[in-house]
Coordinates of C-alpha atoms and ligand atoms in Angstrom, one line a residue:
X155 CA 121.1 55.5 82.8
X156 CA 121.1 56.3 86.5
X157 CA 118.1 56.0 88.7
X158 CA 118.1 57.7 92.0
X159 CA 116.0 58.3 94.9
X160 CA 115.8 62.0 95.8
X161 CA 116.2 61.8 99.5
X162 CA 114.8 59.9 102.4
X163 CA 113.9 63.0 104.4
X164 CA 112.3 64.8 101.6
X165 CA 109.3 62.6 101.2
X166 CA 107.1 65.5 102.2
X167 CA 108.7 67.9 99.8
X168 CA 106.3 68.1 96.9
X169 CA 103.1 68.4 98.8
X170 CA 104.8 71.2 100.7
X171 CA 106.0 73.0 97.6
X172 CA 102.5 72.7 96.2
X173 CA 100.8 73.8 99.3
X174 CA 103.1 76.6 100.3
X175 CA 103.3 78.2 97.0
X176 CA 99.9 77.5 95.9
X177 CA 98.8 81.1 96.3
X178 CA 101.4 82.4 94.0
X179 CA 102.2 79.8 91.3
X180 CA 103.4 82.5 89.0
X181 CA 106.8 82.7 90.6
X182 CA 107.8 79.3 89.1
X183 CA 108.6 81.3 85.9
X184 CA 110.6 83.9 87.7
X185 CA 112.7 81.2 89.3
X186 CA 113.4 79.4 86.0
X187 CA 114.0 82.5 84.0
X188 CA 116.2 84.1 86.6
X189 CA 118.2 80.8 86.9
X190 CA 118.7 81.1 83.1
X191 CA 119.9 84.6 83.5
X192 CA 122.3 83.6 86.3
X193 CA 123.7 80.9 84.1
X194 CA 124.3 83.5 81.4
X195 CA 125.9 86.0 83.9
X196 CA 128.2 83.3 85.1
X197 CA 129.3 82.5 81.6
X198 CA 129.9 86.1 80.8
X199 CA 132.1 86.4 83.8
X200 CA 134.1 83.3 82.8
X201 CA 134.4 84.6 79.2
X202 CA 135.5 88.0 80.6
X203 CA 138.5 86.4 82.3
X204 CA 139.2 84.1 79.3
X205 CA 138.0 80.9 81.1
X206 CA 135.2 80.3 78.6
X207 CA 135.0 81.1 74.8
X208 CA 133.3 84.4 74.0
X209 CA 129.7 84.2 72.9
X210 CA 129.1 84.3 69.1
X211 CA 125.3 84.5 68.8
X212 CA 124.1 86.7 71.7
X213 CA 123.1 85.6 75.2
X214 CA 119.5 85.0 75.8
X215 CA 116.9 83.2 77.7
X216 CA 113.9 81.9 75.7
X217 CA 110.5 80.9 77.1
X218 CA 108.6 78.8 74.6
X219 CA 105.0 77.7 74.7
X220 CA 103.7 74.7 72.8
X221 CA 100.1 74.1 73.4
X222 CA 99.9 71.0 71.3
X223 CA 102.6 69.3 73.3
X224 CA 101.4 70.9 76.5
X225 CA 104.9 72.1 77.3
X226 CA 106.5 75.3 78.5
X227 CA 110.3 75.4 78.1
X228 CA 112.8 77.8 79.5
X229 CA 116.2 77.6 77.7
X230 CA 119.4 79.6 78.1
X231 CA 122.8 79.6 76.5
X232 CA 124.6 80.1 79.8
X233 CA 127.1 77.8 81.5
X234 CA 125.1 74.7 81.4
X235 CA 125.5 71.7 83.7
X236 CA 127.3 68.4 83.5
X237 CA 125.6 65.3 84.9
X238 CA 127.7 65.7 88.0
X239 CA 126.6 69.3 88.4
X240 CA 122.9 68.4 88.0
X241 CA 123.5 65.8 90.7
X242 CA 125.1 68.3 92.9
X243 CA 122.9 71.3 92.4
X244 CA 119.6 69.7 91.7
X245 CA 119.6 66.4 93.5
X246 CA 121.7 67.1 96.5
X247 CA 122.0 70.7 97.3
X248 CA 118.4 71.4 96.9
X249 CA 117.4 68.5 99.1
X250 CA 119.7 69.3 101.9
X251 CA 118.1 72.7 101.7
X252 CA 114.7 71.0 101.8
X253 CA 115.6 69.2 104.9
X254 CA 116.6 72.4 106.6
X255 CA 113.5 74.0 105.4
X256 CA 111.2 71.2 106.6
X257 CA 112.8 71.1 110.0
X258 CA 112.5 74.8 110.5
X259 CA 109.2 75.7 109.1
X260 CA 107.1 72.6 109.2
X261 CA 104.7 73.9 111.8
X262 CA 104.7 77.5 111.0
X263 CA 101.4 79.0 109.8
X264 CA 103.1 81.6 107.8
X265 CA 101.9 80.3 104.5
X266 CA 102.3 82.5 101.5
X267 CA 105.7 83.4 102.5
X268 CA 108.2 82.6 99.8
X269 CA 110.9 80.9 101.7
X270 CA 111.5 78.1 99.3
X271 CA 113.9 79.9 97.0
X272 CA 115.8 81.0 100.0
X273 CA 116.6 77.4 100.6
X274 CA 117.8 76.7 97.1
X275 CA 114.5 75.2 95.9
X276 CA 113.7 77.7 93.3
X277 CA 114.0 75.1 90.5
X278 CA 111.5 72.8 92.2
X279 CA 108.8 75.4 92.1
X280 CA 108.4 74.1 88.5
X281 CA 106.4 71.2 90.1
X282 CA 103.7 73.7 91.2
X283 CA 102.5 73.7 87.6
X284 CA 104.0 70.7 86.0
X285 CA 103.7 66.9 86.5
X286 CA 106.9 66.2 84.7
X287 CA 110.1 68.3 84.4
X288 CA 113.1 67.5 82.1
X289 CA 116.5 69.2 82.2
X290 CA 118.6 69.0 79.1
X291 CA 122.0 70.6 79.6
X292 CA 125.4 70.9 78.0
X293 CA 128.1 72.4 80.0
X294 CA 130.4 75.1 78.6
X295 CA 133.5 73.0 79.5
X296 CA 135.2 71.8 76.4
X297 CA 134.4 68.1 75.6
X298 CA 131.6 68.1 78.1
X299 CA 128.8 65.5 77.6
X300 CA 125.2 66.5 77.4
X301 CA 123.1 65.4 80.4
X302 CA 119.4 64.8 80.9
X303 CA 117.4 64.7 84.0
X304 CA 113.8 63.8 84.3
X305 CA 111.4 63.7 87.2
X306 CA 107.7 63.2 87.4
X307 CA 107.2 64.8 90.8
X308 CA 107.4 61.5 92.5
X309 CA 110.4 60.8 94.7
X310 CA 112.4 59.3 91.8
X311 CA 114.4 60.9 89.0
X312 CA 116.1 59.5 85.9
X313 CA 119.5 60.7 84.8
X314 CA 120.8 59.8 81.4
X315 CA 123.2 61.0 78.7
X316 CA 121.5 63.8 76.8
X317 CA 121.4 64.9 73.2
X318 CA 121.7 68.6 73.5
X319 CA 124.4 69.9 71.2
X320 CA 124.3 73.6 72.2
X321 CA 125.9 75.0 75.3
X322 CA 123.3 75.9 77.9
X323 CA 120.2 74.4 79.6
X324 CA 116.7 73.7 78.6
X325 CA 114.1 73.0 81.2
X326 CA 110.9 71.5 79.9
X327 CA 107.7 71.6 81.9
X328 CA 104.9 69.2 81.1
X329 CA 102.1 71.5 82.3
X330 CA 99.7 69.8 84.7
X331 CA 96.0 69.6 84.0
X332 CA 95.1 72.2 86.6
X333 CA 97.7 74.7 85.3
X334 CA 96.8 74.9 81.7
X335 CA 96.6 78.7 82.0
X336 CA 100.4 78.6 81.8
X337 CA 100.3 77.6 78.2
X338 CA 98.5 80.8 77.3
X339 CA 100.6 83.5 75.7
X340 CA 98.8 86.4 77.5
X341 CA 99.2 84.8 80.8
X342 CA 102.9 84.1 80.4
X343 CA 103.5 87.6 79.0
X344 CA 101.8 89.1 82.0
X345 CA 104.1 87.1 84.4
X346 CA 107.2 88.0 82.4
X347 CA 106.2 91.7 82.5
X348 CA 105.8 91.5 86.2
X349 CA 108.9 89.7 87.2
X350 CA 111.3 89.8 84.4
X351 CA 110.9 93.3 82.8
X352 CA 114.4 94.4 83.9
X353 CA 116.4 91.1 83.9
X354 CA 120.0 91.6 82.8
X355 CA 119.8 89.0 80.0
X356 CA 117.5 89.4 77.0
X357 CA 114.4 87.3 77.5
X358 CA 112.3 86.2 74.5
X359 CA 108.8 84.6 74.4
X360 CA 108.1 82.3 71.5
X361 CA 104.9 80.6 70.8
X362 CA 104.9 77.4 68.7
X363 CA 102.5 77.8 65.8
X364 CA 99.6 75.5 65.9
X365 CA 99.4 73.2 62.8
X366 CA 96.1 74.5 61.7
X367 CA 97.3 78.1 61.8
X368 CA 98.9 78.5 58.4
X369 CA 98.2 82.1 57.6
X370 CA 100.6 84.5 59.3
X371 CA 103.9 83.3 57.9
X372 CA 104.5 86.4 55.7
X373 CA 104.6 89.1 58.3
X374 CA 107.1 87.6 60.6
X375 CA 108.9 90.4 62.5
X376 CA 112.2 90.1 64.2
X377 CA 111.4 89.1 67.8
X378 CA 111.9 91.6 70.5
X379 CA 113.0 90.8 74.0
X380 CA 110.3 91.2 76.7
X381 CA 112.7 93.0 79.0
X382 CA 114.9 96.0 79.2
X383 CA 118.3 94.7 80.2
X384 CA 119.7 98.0 81.2
X385 CA 117.1 99.7 83.4
X386 CA 117.7 103.3 84.4
X387 CA 118.5 102.7 88.0
X388 CA 121.6 100.7 87.1
X389 CA 123.1 103.7 85.3
X390 CA 125.2 106.3 87.0
X391 CA 123.0 109.2 88.1
X392 CA 125.3 111.6 86.3
X393 CA 124.5 109.8 83.0
X394 CA 120.7 110.0 83.2
X395 CA 118.7 112.9 81.8
X396 CA 115.5 114.3 83.2
X397 CA 113.7 113.0 80.2
X398 CA 114.9 109.5 80.9
X399 CA 113.7 109.7 84.5
X400 CA 110.3 110.9 83.4
X401 CA 110.0 108.3 80.7
X402 CA 111.0 105.5 83.0
X403 CA 108.4 106.7 85.6
X404 CA 105.6 106.7 83.0
X405 CA 106.5 103.3 81.7
X406 CA 106.9 101.6 85.0
X407 CA 104.0 103.1 86.9
X408 CA 101.6 103.9 84.1
X409 CA 101.2 107.3 85.7
X410 CA 100.9 110.0 83.1
X411 CA 101.3 112.9 85.6
X412 CA 104.8 114.0 85.7
X413 CA 106.6 113.2 89.0
X414 CA 107.6 116.2 91.0
X415 CA 111.2 115.2 91.5
X416 CA 113.2 112.1 92.2
X417 CA 116.1 110.6 94.0
X418 CA 118.5 108.3 92.4
X419 CA 120.0 105.9 95.0
X420 CA 123.4 104.4 94.3
X421 CA 125.3 102.9 97.1
X422 CA 128.2 100.4 97.0
X423 CA 129.2 100.5 100.6
X424 CA 128.6 99.4 103.3
X425 CA 125.8 97.6 101.4
X426 CA 124.6 97.5 97.8
X427 CA 121.6 99.5 96.9
X428 CA 120.4 101.0 93.7
X429 CA 117.1 102.6 92.9
X430 CA 115.1 105.6 92.0
X431 CA 112.4 107.1 94.2
X432 CA 109.9 109.4 92.7
X433 CA 107.7 112.0 94.5
X434 CA 104.4 111.7 92.7
X435 CA 101.9 114.5 92.6
X436 CA 99.9 113.7 95.7
X437 CA 96.5 115.1 96.2
X438 CA 95.2 115.8 99.6
X439 CA 93.1 112.7 99.7
X440 CA 95.8 110.8 101.4
X441 CA 94.2 107.5 102.4
X442 CA 93.1 106.8 98.8
X443 CA 96.5 107.3 97.5
X444 CA 99.0 104.5 97.7
X445 CA 102.4 104.7 96.2
X446 CA 104.2 101.8 94.8
X447 CA 107.7 100.8 95.5
X448 CA 109.0 97.8 93.7
X449 CA 111.7 95.7 95.2
X450 CA 114.2 94.0 92.9
X451 CA 117.0 91.7 93.5
X452 CA 119.6 92.0 90.8
X453 CA 117.0 93.2 88.4
X454 CA 114.6 90.4 89.3
X455 CA 111.3 91.7 90.6
X456 CA 110.6 90.5 94.1
X457 CA 107.6 92.3 95.4
X458 CA 105.7 95.5 95.6
X459 CA 105.5 97.7 98.7
X460 CA 107.7 95.7 101.0
X461 CA 107.0 97.5 104.2
X462 CA 110.0 96.0 106.0
X463 CA 112.5 97.6 103.6
X464 CA 110.8 100.9 102.8
X465 CA 109.9 103.0 105.8
X466 CA 106.2 103.1 106.0
X467 CA 105.8 106.8 105.4
X468 CA 107.7 106.5 102.1
X469 CA 105.1 104.2 100.8
X470 CA 103.4 107.2 99.3
X471 CA 106.3 107.5 96.9
X472 CA 106.7 105.5 93.8
X473 CA 109.9 103.9 92.7
X474 CA 112.2 100.9 92.3
X475 CA 114.8 99.6 94.8
X476 CA 117.3 97.0 93.9
X477 CA 119.0 95.2 96.8
X478 CA 121.2 92.4 95.4
X479 CA 122.2 91.4 98.9
X480 CA 118.7 90.4 100.0
X481 CA 117.7 86.9 99.4
X482 CA 115.3 86.6 96.5
X483 CA 112.7 84.8 98.4
X484 CA 112.4 85.8 102.0
X485 CA 109.8 85.7 104.6
X486 CA 108.5 88.9 106.1
X487 CA 109.5 87.8 109.5
X488 CA 113.0 87.4 108.3
X489 CA 113.1 90.9 106.9
X490 CA 111.6 92.4 110.1
X491 CA 114.4 91.1 112.2
X492 CA 117.2 91.8 109.8
X493 CA 119.7 94.5 110.8
X494 CA 120.7 94.9 107.2
X495 CA 117.2 95.7 106.2
X496 CA 117.0 98.3 109.0
X497 CA 120.2 99.9 107.6
X498 CA 118.7 100.1 104.1
X499 CA 115.6 101.7 105.5
X500 CA 117.6 104.2 107.4
X501 CA 119.7 105.0 104.4
X502 CA 116.6 105.7 102.3
X503 CA 115.1 107.9 104.9
X504 CA 118.3 109.9 105.1
X505 CA 118.5 110.3 101.3
X506 CA 115.0 111.5 101.1
X507 CA 115.6 114.1 103.8
X508 CA 118.9 115.2 102.1
X509 CA 117.0 115.7 98.9
X510 CA 114.4 117.9 100.6
X511 CA 117.0 120.0 102.3
X512 CA 118.9 120.5 99.1
X513 CA 115.8 121.5 97.2
X514 CA 115.0 124.0 100.0
X515 CA 118.5 125.4 100.0
X516 CA 119.2 125.5 96.3
X517 CA 115.8 125.7 94.6
X518 CA 113.5 127.4 97.1
X519 CA 111.1 128.6 94.5
X520 CA 110.6 125.1 93.1
X521 CA 110.4 123.7 96.5
X522 CA 107.6 126.0 97.4
X523 CA 105.8 124.9 94.2
X524 CA 106.1 121.3 95.3
X525 CA 105.0 122.0 98.8
X526 CA 101.3 121.5 98.5
X527 CA 102.0 118.0 97.1
X528 CA 104.6 116.9 99.6
X529 CA 103.2 118.6 102.7
X530 CA 101.2 115.6 103.9
X531 CA 104.0 113.2 103.2
X532 CA 106.6 115.2 105.1
X533 CA 104.4 115.8 108.1
X534 CA 103.4 112.1 108.2
X535 CA 107.1 111.2 108.0
X536 CA 107.8 113.5 110.9
X537 CA 105.1 112.0 113.0
X538 CA 106.3 108.5 112.2
X539 CA 110.0 108.9 112.4
X540 CA 111.9 111.2 114.8
X541 CA 115.1 110.9 112.9
X542 CA 113.4 112.1 109.8
X543 CA 111.9 115.0 111.7
X544 CA 115.3 116.0 113.0
X545 CA 116.6 116.1 109.5
X546 CA 113.8 118.1 107.8
X547 CA 112.5 120.2 110.7
X548 CA 114.0 123.4 109.2
X549 CA 112.5 122.9 105.8
X550 CA 108.9 122.4 106.8
X551 CA 106.9 125.1 105.2
X552 CA 103.7 126.9 106.3
X553 CA 101.5 128.4 103.7
X554 CA 99.9 131.7 104.8
X555 CA 96.4 132.8 103.9
X556 CA 98.1 135.1 101.4
X557 CA 99.7 132.2 99.7
X558 CA 103.2 132.8 100.9
X559 CA 105.4 129.9 102.2
X560 CA 107.4 130.3 105.3
X561 CA 109.4 128.2 107.7
X562 CA 108.5 128.3 111.4
X563 CA 111.5 130.6 112.1
X564 CA 110.6 132.9 109.3
X565 CA 107.0 133.1 110.5
X566 CA 108.1 133.9 114.1
X567 CA 110.8 136.3 113.2
X568 CA 110.3 139.7 114.8
X569 CA 107.2 138.6 116.8
X570 CA 107.1 139.0 120.5
X571 CA 104.9 135.9 121.2
X572 CA 106.0 132.6 119.8
X573 CA 102.5 131.9 118.6
X574 CA 101.5 130.5 115.2
X575 CA 98.0 131.5 114.2
X576 CA 96.3 129.2 111.8
X577 CA 93.1 128.5 110.0
X578 CA 91.7 125.1 109.2
X579 CA 88.6 126.3 107.3
X580 CA 89.6 129.5 105.5
X581 CA 86.0 130.3 104.3
X582 CA 84.4 129.8 107.7
X583 CA 87.1 131.7 109.4
X584 CA 87.3 134.6 106.9
X585 CA 86.1 137.2 109.4
X586 CA 88.9 136.4 111.7
X587 CA 91.4 136.3 108.9
X588 CA 90.3 139.8 108.0
X589 CA 90.7 141.1 111.5
X590 CA 94.2 139.7 111.5
X591 CA 95.1 141.1 108.2
X592 CA 93.9 144.5 109.3
X593 CA 96.4 144.3 112.1
X594 CA 99.1 143.2 109.7
X595 CA 99.3 139.7 111.1
X596 CA 99.6 136.5 109.1
X597 CA 97.8 133.3 109.7
X598 CA 98.9 130.0 108.1
X599 CA 96.7 127.3 106.6
X600 CA 96.7 123.9 108.4
X601 CA 93.9 122.2 106.6
X602 CA 94.3 118.5 106.7
X603 CA 93.3 115.9 109.3
X604 CA 96.9 115.2 109.8
X605 CA 97.6 118.8 110.8
X606 CA 95.6 118.2 114.0
X607 CA 98.2 115.7 115.0
X608 CA 101.1 117.6 113.5
X609 CA 100.3 120.7 115.5
X610 CA 100.4 118.8 118.8
X611 CA 103.6 117.1 117.7
X612 CA 105.3 120.5 116.9
X613 CA 104.3 121.9 120.2
X614 CA 105.8 118.9 121.9
X615 CA 109.0 119.3 120.0
X616 CA 109.2 123.1 120.4
X617 CA 107.9 123.7 123.9
X618 CA 108.0 127.5 123.6
X619 CA 105.9 127.6 120.5
X620 CA 102.0 127.6 120.6
X621 CA 99.7 127.0 117.7
X622 CA 96.4 128.9 118.0
X623 CA 93.5 128.8 115.7
X624 CA 92.7 132.2 114.6
X625 CA 89.3 132.2 116.3
X626 CA 90.8 131.5 119.7
X627 CA 92.8 134.8 120.1
X628 CA 92.2 138.4 119.6
X629 CA 94.2 140.0 116.8
X630 CA 94.7 143.2 118.8
X631 CA 95.9 144.0 122.3
X632 CA 93.5 145.8 124.6
X633 CA 93.7 149.6 124.5
X634 CA 94.6 150.2 128.2
X635 CA 93.8 153.9 128.1
X636 CA 90.1 153.4 127.8
X637 CA 89.4 151.0 130.6
X638 CA 86.6 151.8 133.1
X639 CA 86.0 148.8 135.4
X640 CA 82.7 149.8 136.8
X641 CA 81.2 150.5 133.4
X642 CA 82.7 147.2 132.0
X643 CA 81.2 145.2 134.9
X644 CA 77.7 146.6 134.2
X645 CA 78.1 145.9 130.5
X646 CA 79.0 142.4 131.2
X647 CA 76.0 141.9 133.5
X648 CA 73.7 143.2 130.9
X649 CA 74.9 140.8 128.3
X650 CA 74.9 137.9 130.8
X651 CA 71.4 138.5 131.9
X652 CA 70.1 138.7 128.3
X653 CA 72.0 135.9 126.7
X654 CA 71.4 133.7 129.8
X655 CA 73.8 130.9 128.9
X656 CA 75.9 129.5 131.8
X657 CA 78.5 127.9 129.5
X658 CA 79.3 131.2 127.7
X659 CA 82.1 133.3 129.2
X660 CA 81.9 137.0 128.9
X661 CA 84.7 139.6 128.8
X662 CA 84.8 143.2 128.1
X663 CA 87.8 144.6 126.2
X664 CA 88.6 148.0 124.8
X665 CA 89.5 147.2 121.2
X666 CA 90.0 150.5 119.5
X667 CA 90.9 149.1 116.1
X668 CA 88.3 146.5 115.9
X669 CA 85.0 147.6 114.2
X670 CA 82.9 144.7 115.5
X671 CA 80.8 145.2 118.7
X672 CA 81.7 141.7 119.8
X673 CA 83.8 138.7 118.9
X674 CA 83.3 135.1 119.7
X675 CA 86.4 133.2 120.7
X676 CA 86.7 129.5 121.0
X677 CA 89.2 127.9 123.4
X678 CA 92.0 126.2 121.5
X679 CA 92.5 123.4 124.0
X680 CA 89.0 122.0 124.3
X681 CA 88.4 122.4 120.6
X682 CA 91.6 120.7 119.7
X683 CA 90.9 117.7 121.9
X684 CA 87.6 117.4 120.2
X685 CA 89.2 117.5 116.7
X686 CA 91.7 115.0 117.8
X687 CA 89.1 112.4 118.8
X688 CA 87.1 113.1 115.7
X689 CA 90.1 112.5 113.6
X690 CA 90.5 109.0 115.0
X691 CA 87.3 108.0 113.3
X692 CA 83.9 106.8 114.3
X693 CA 84.9 104.7 117.3
X694 CA 86.5 107.6 119.1
X695 CA 84.0 110.3 117.9
X696 CA 81.9 109.6 121.0
X697 CA 84.8 110.8 123.2
X698 CA 84.7 114.1 121.3
X699 CA 81.4 114.8 123.0
X700 CA 83.1 114.8 126.4
X701 CA 84.8 118.1 125.6
X702 CA 82.5 121.0 125.6
X703 CA 83.3 123.9 123.4
X704 CA 84.4 126.8 125.6
X705 CA 83.2 130.0 124.0
X706 CA 84.0 133.5 125.2
X707 CA 82.1 136.5 123.9
X708 CA 84.4 139.5 123.9
X709 CA 82.4 142.7 124.1
X710 CA 84.2 145.6 122.5
X711 CA 83.7 148.6 124.9
X712 CA 85.2 150.9 122.3
X713 CA 82.4 150.2 119.8
X714 CA 79.9 153.0 119.3
X715 CA 76.9 150.7 119.4
X716 CA 78.0 149.1 122.6
X717 CA 78.6 152.6 124.1
X718 CA 75.1 153.6 123.2
X719 CA 73.5 150.6 125.0
X720 CA 73.4 152.6 128.2
X721 CA 71.0 155.1 126.7
X722 CA 68.5 152.5 125.5
X723 CA 65.5 151.2 127.4
X724 CA 65.7 147.6 128.6
X725 CA 63.7 146.1 125.8
X726 CA 65.6 147.8 123.0
X727 CA 68.9 147.1 124.7
X728 CA 67.9 143.4 124.8
X729 CA 67.2 143.4 121.1
X730 CA 70.5 145.0 120.3
X731 CA 72.4 142.5 122.5
X732 CA 70.7 139.6 120.7
X733 CA 71.7 141.0 117.4
X734 CA 75.3 141.6 118.4
X735 CA 75.5 138.1 119.8
X736 CA 74.1 136.6 116.6
X737 CA 76.5 138.6 114.4
X738 CA 79.4 137.3 116.5
X739 CA 78.1 133.8 116.2
X740 CA 77.6 134.0 112.4
X741 CA 81.1 135.2 112.0
X742 CA 82.2 132.0 113.7
X743 CA 80.0 129.2 112.5
X744 CA 76.6 128.7 111.0
X745 CA 73.6 129.3 113.2
X746 CA 71.1 126.6 113.9
X747 CA 67.9 126.8 111.8
X748 CA 66.0 128.2 114.8
X749 CA 68.7 130.7 115.6
X750 CA 68.7 131.7 111.9
X751 CA 64.9 132.2 111.8
X752 CA 65.1 134.5 114.8
X753 CA 68.0 136.4 113.4
X754 CA 66.3 137.1 110.1
X755 CA 63.1 138.2 111.8
X756 CA 65.0 140.5 114.1
X757 CA 67.0 141.9 111.3
X758 CA 63.9 142.7 109.3
X759 CA 62.3 144.3 112.3
X760 CA 65.4 146.5 112.9
X761 CA 65.5 147.6 109.3
X762 CA 61.9 148.6 109.4
X763 CA 62.7 150.8 112.4
X764 CA 65.3 152.7 110.5
X765 CA 63.2 153.5 107.4
Ligands
LIG169 P1 119.0 78.8 93.5 O1 118.8 79.3 92.1 O2 118.3 79.5 94.5 O3 120.4 78.4 93.8 P2 117.7 76.5 92.3 O4 117.0 75.3 92.8 O5 116.8 77.4 91.4 O6 118.2 77.3 93.5 O7 118.9 76.1 91.5 C1 119.9 75.3 92.1 C2 121.2 75.4 91.4 O8 121.1 74.7 90.1 C3 121.6 76.8 91.0 O9 122.3 77.4 92.0 C4 122.5 76.5 89.8 O10 123.8 76.2 90.2 C5 121.9 75.3 89.2 N1 121.0 75.7 88.1 C6 119.7 75.8 88.0 N2 119.2 76.2 86.8 C7 120.3 76.4 86.1 C8 120.5 76.7 84.7 N3 119.5 77.1 83.9 N4 121.8 76.7 84.2 C9 122.8 76.4 85.0 N5 122.7 76.0 86.3 C10 121.5 76.0 86.8

């Protein structure tokens, strides 16, 4: 038997392992099970080239719980380790890694980061939950001797000849008092589901029967692996059916709504990347909705929503990404500064844009059907990422108030002015929509908070294009034939005197095809600034107050009622002007309660005059 001292420099190791990983003890199981899988993969490779005997009974990793003994074991029938190898991989390598680790990260406050595995310390995470760990191993090499290693978490370990007679490794954890939860089947199953669902080697969970539990012997079923060793993303896209994609989506994300469409990523060069990204049905309540992108490393689950790898705006998607070249345990700060990660992120963005363009080109009808669901996501992407905008700018759609979908170019085609008329509250703006329709003009719906920002962004990108809310412009040009400046001036004075509001601008226009006597217009610029500040939330809402609404009342000199004003006495003219003004206001936005009361009284009075 050999006794050894782990390493002089590593005296602080165990406390650090415990402290650093305290917040996520679960990963010990991932580390041990994936080590088992790796051992199997290595053996398969050797068998493949005739360096090891082919397997007779099926490769597997088994997690076994024994409550009575207080142990959790992880065993595999992979390559195994000789005593020399245990010494090399467990005693020495790990600890030189540990020294590095300690030197580099001792003072860093970045706790919770999972750097340990990165330094080849994955195995030692067992000590987060166990006070004693035993390795029993038999190497695949012919004539190899079994080896046993034992360590109780102090700085000492024992090495001795082992008794294992089957190729492979068994790690036994004597679960510590404060970690008894890891003897519970439910708990272990949950962890296996999270981290091991797609490992490439079959993983089984066995629970030792308690002595008192005699009943259930009869109905023993053949055990099933907890994982799917051949997940869809590992297959060639050409070999996957729509049904498989949908089923995978439902199983992995527990989302019973069908995804809209998906992208299967499959890159070998210049980096390795596989995965499937789904576009879920997104409702307009954007903030409440968070997608889920699971990051894997060679089928081992690493983390959800790793912002550094997936561009932020793609976080609304759901999917799986497998990057075998990324270290399994890496700190966020490492990822942020890694050029490789940036490339992955750029590649994903490009693929998403390509998919959207191809849908637009080849399946326009479907693409239009998806639009309401992907609208926000695409616009957000454009705002966040110029490259993404450049790629998708020609496939951004605008939905008209008639429910048609058009690109910007399609909308502007054949129009003299490069102006996009929009509504952001179709009900409230219905009077204006009607006036536009009567003139054969389309308006588009830009309804979400994000559209406020998107509009400004589009104007910045396309300096010749202006977006104007439908209540900021007249739907028709003035009829030049009927202009009479002197009369118009008088008319304007009359309204001005009666309405008596300094802030209100007045204009007289000859609008032959507009039935209304007057229309209220609201300046696009000031209103938009207000909206912008409002959309920033409560803190900025105060700023919105700095921008006064700039209203203009356009009086239609072609309207019969307006024409008759000259014939009325001052009192009657005043009443009619009030009524015209109120009607213009009502068509724009709700009246205040006082204004409403006056309006109703006046309307009743006017009715009683007629009959
Ligand atoms: P890592 O897996 O990151 O290299 P570990 O501390 O988990 O770090 O393991 C160190 C080394 O020990 C592994 O690289 C491997 O060579 C060896 N090892 C660990 N577990 C097993 C196992 N079940 N079978 C064979 N070798 C193993």
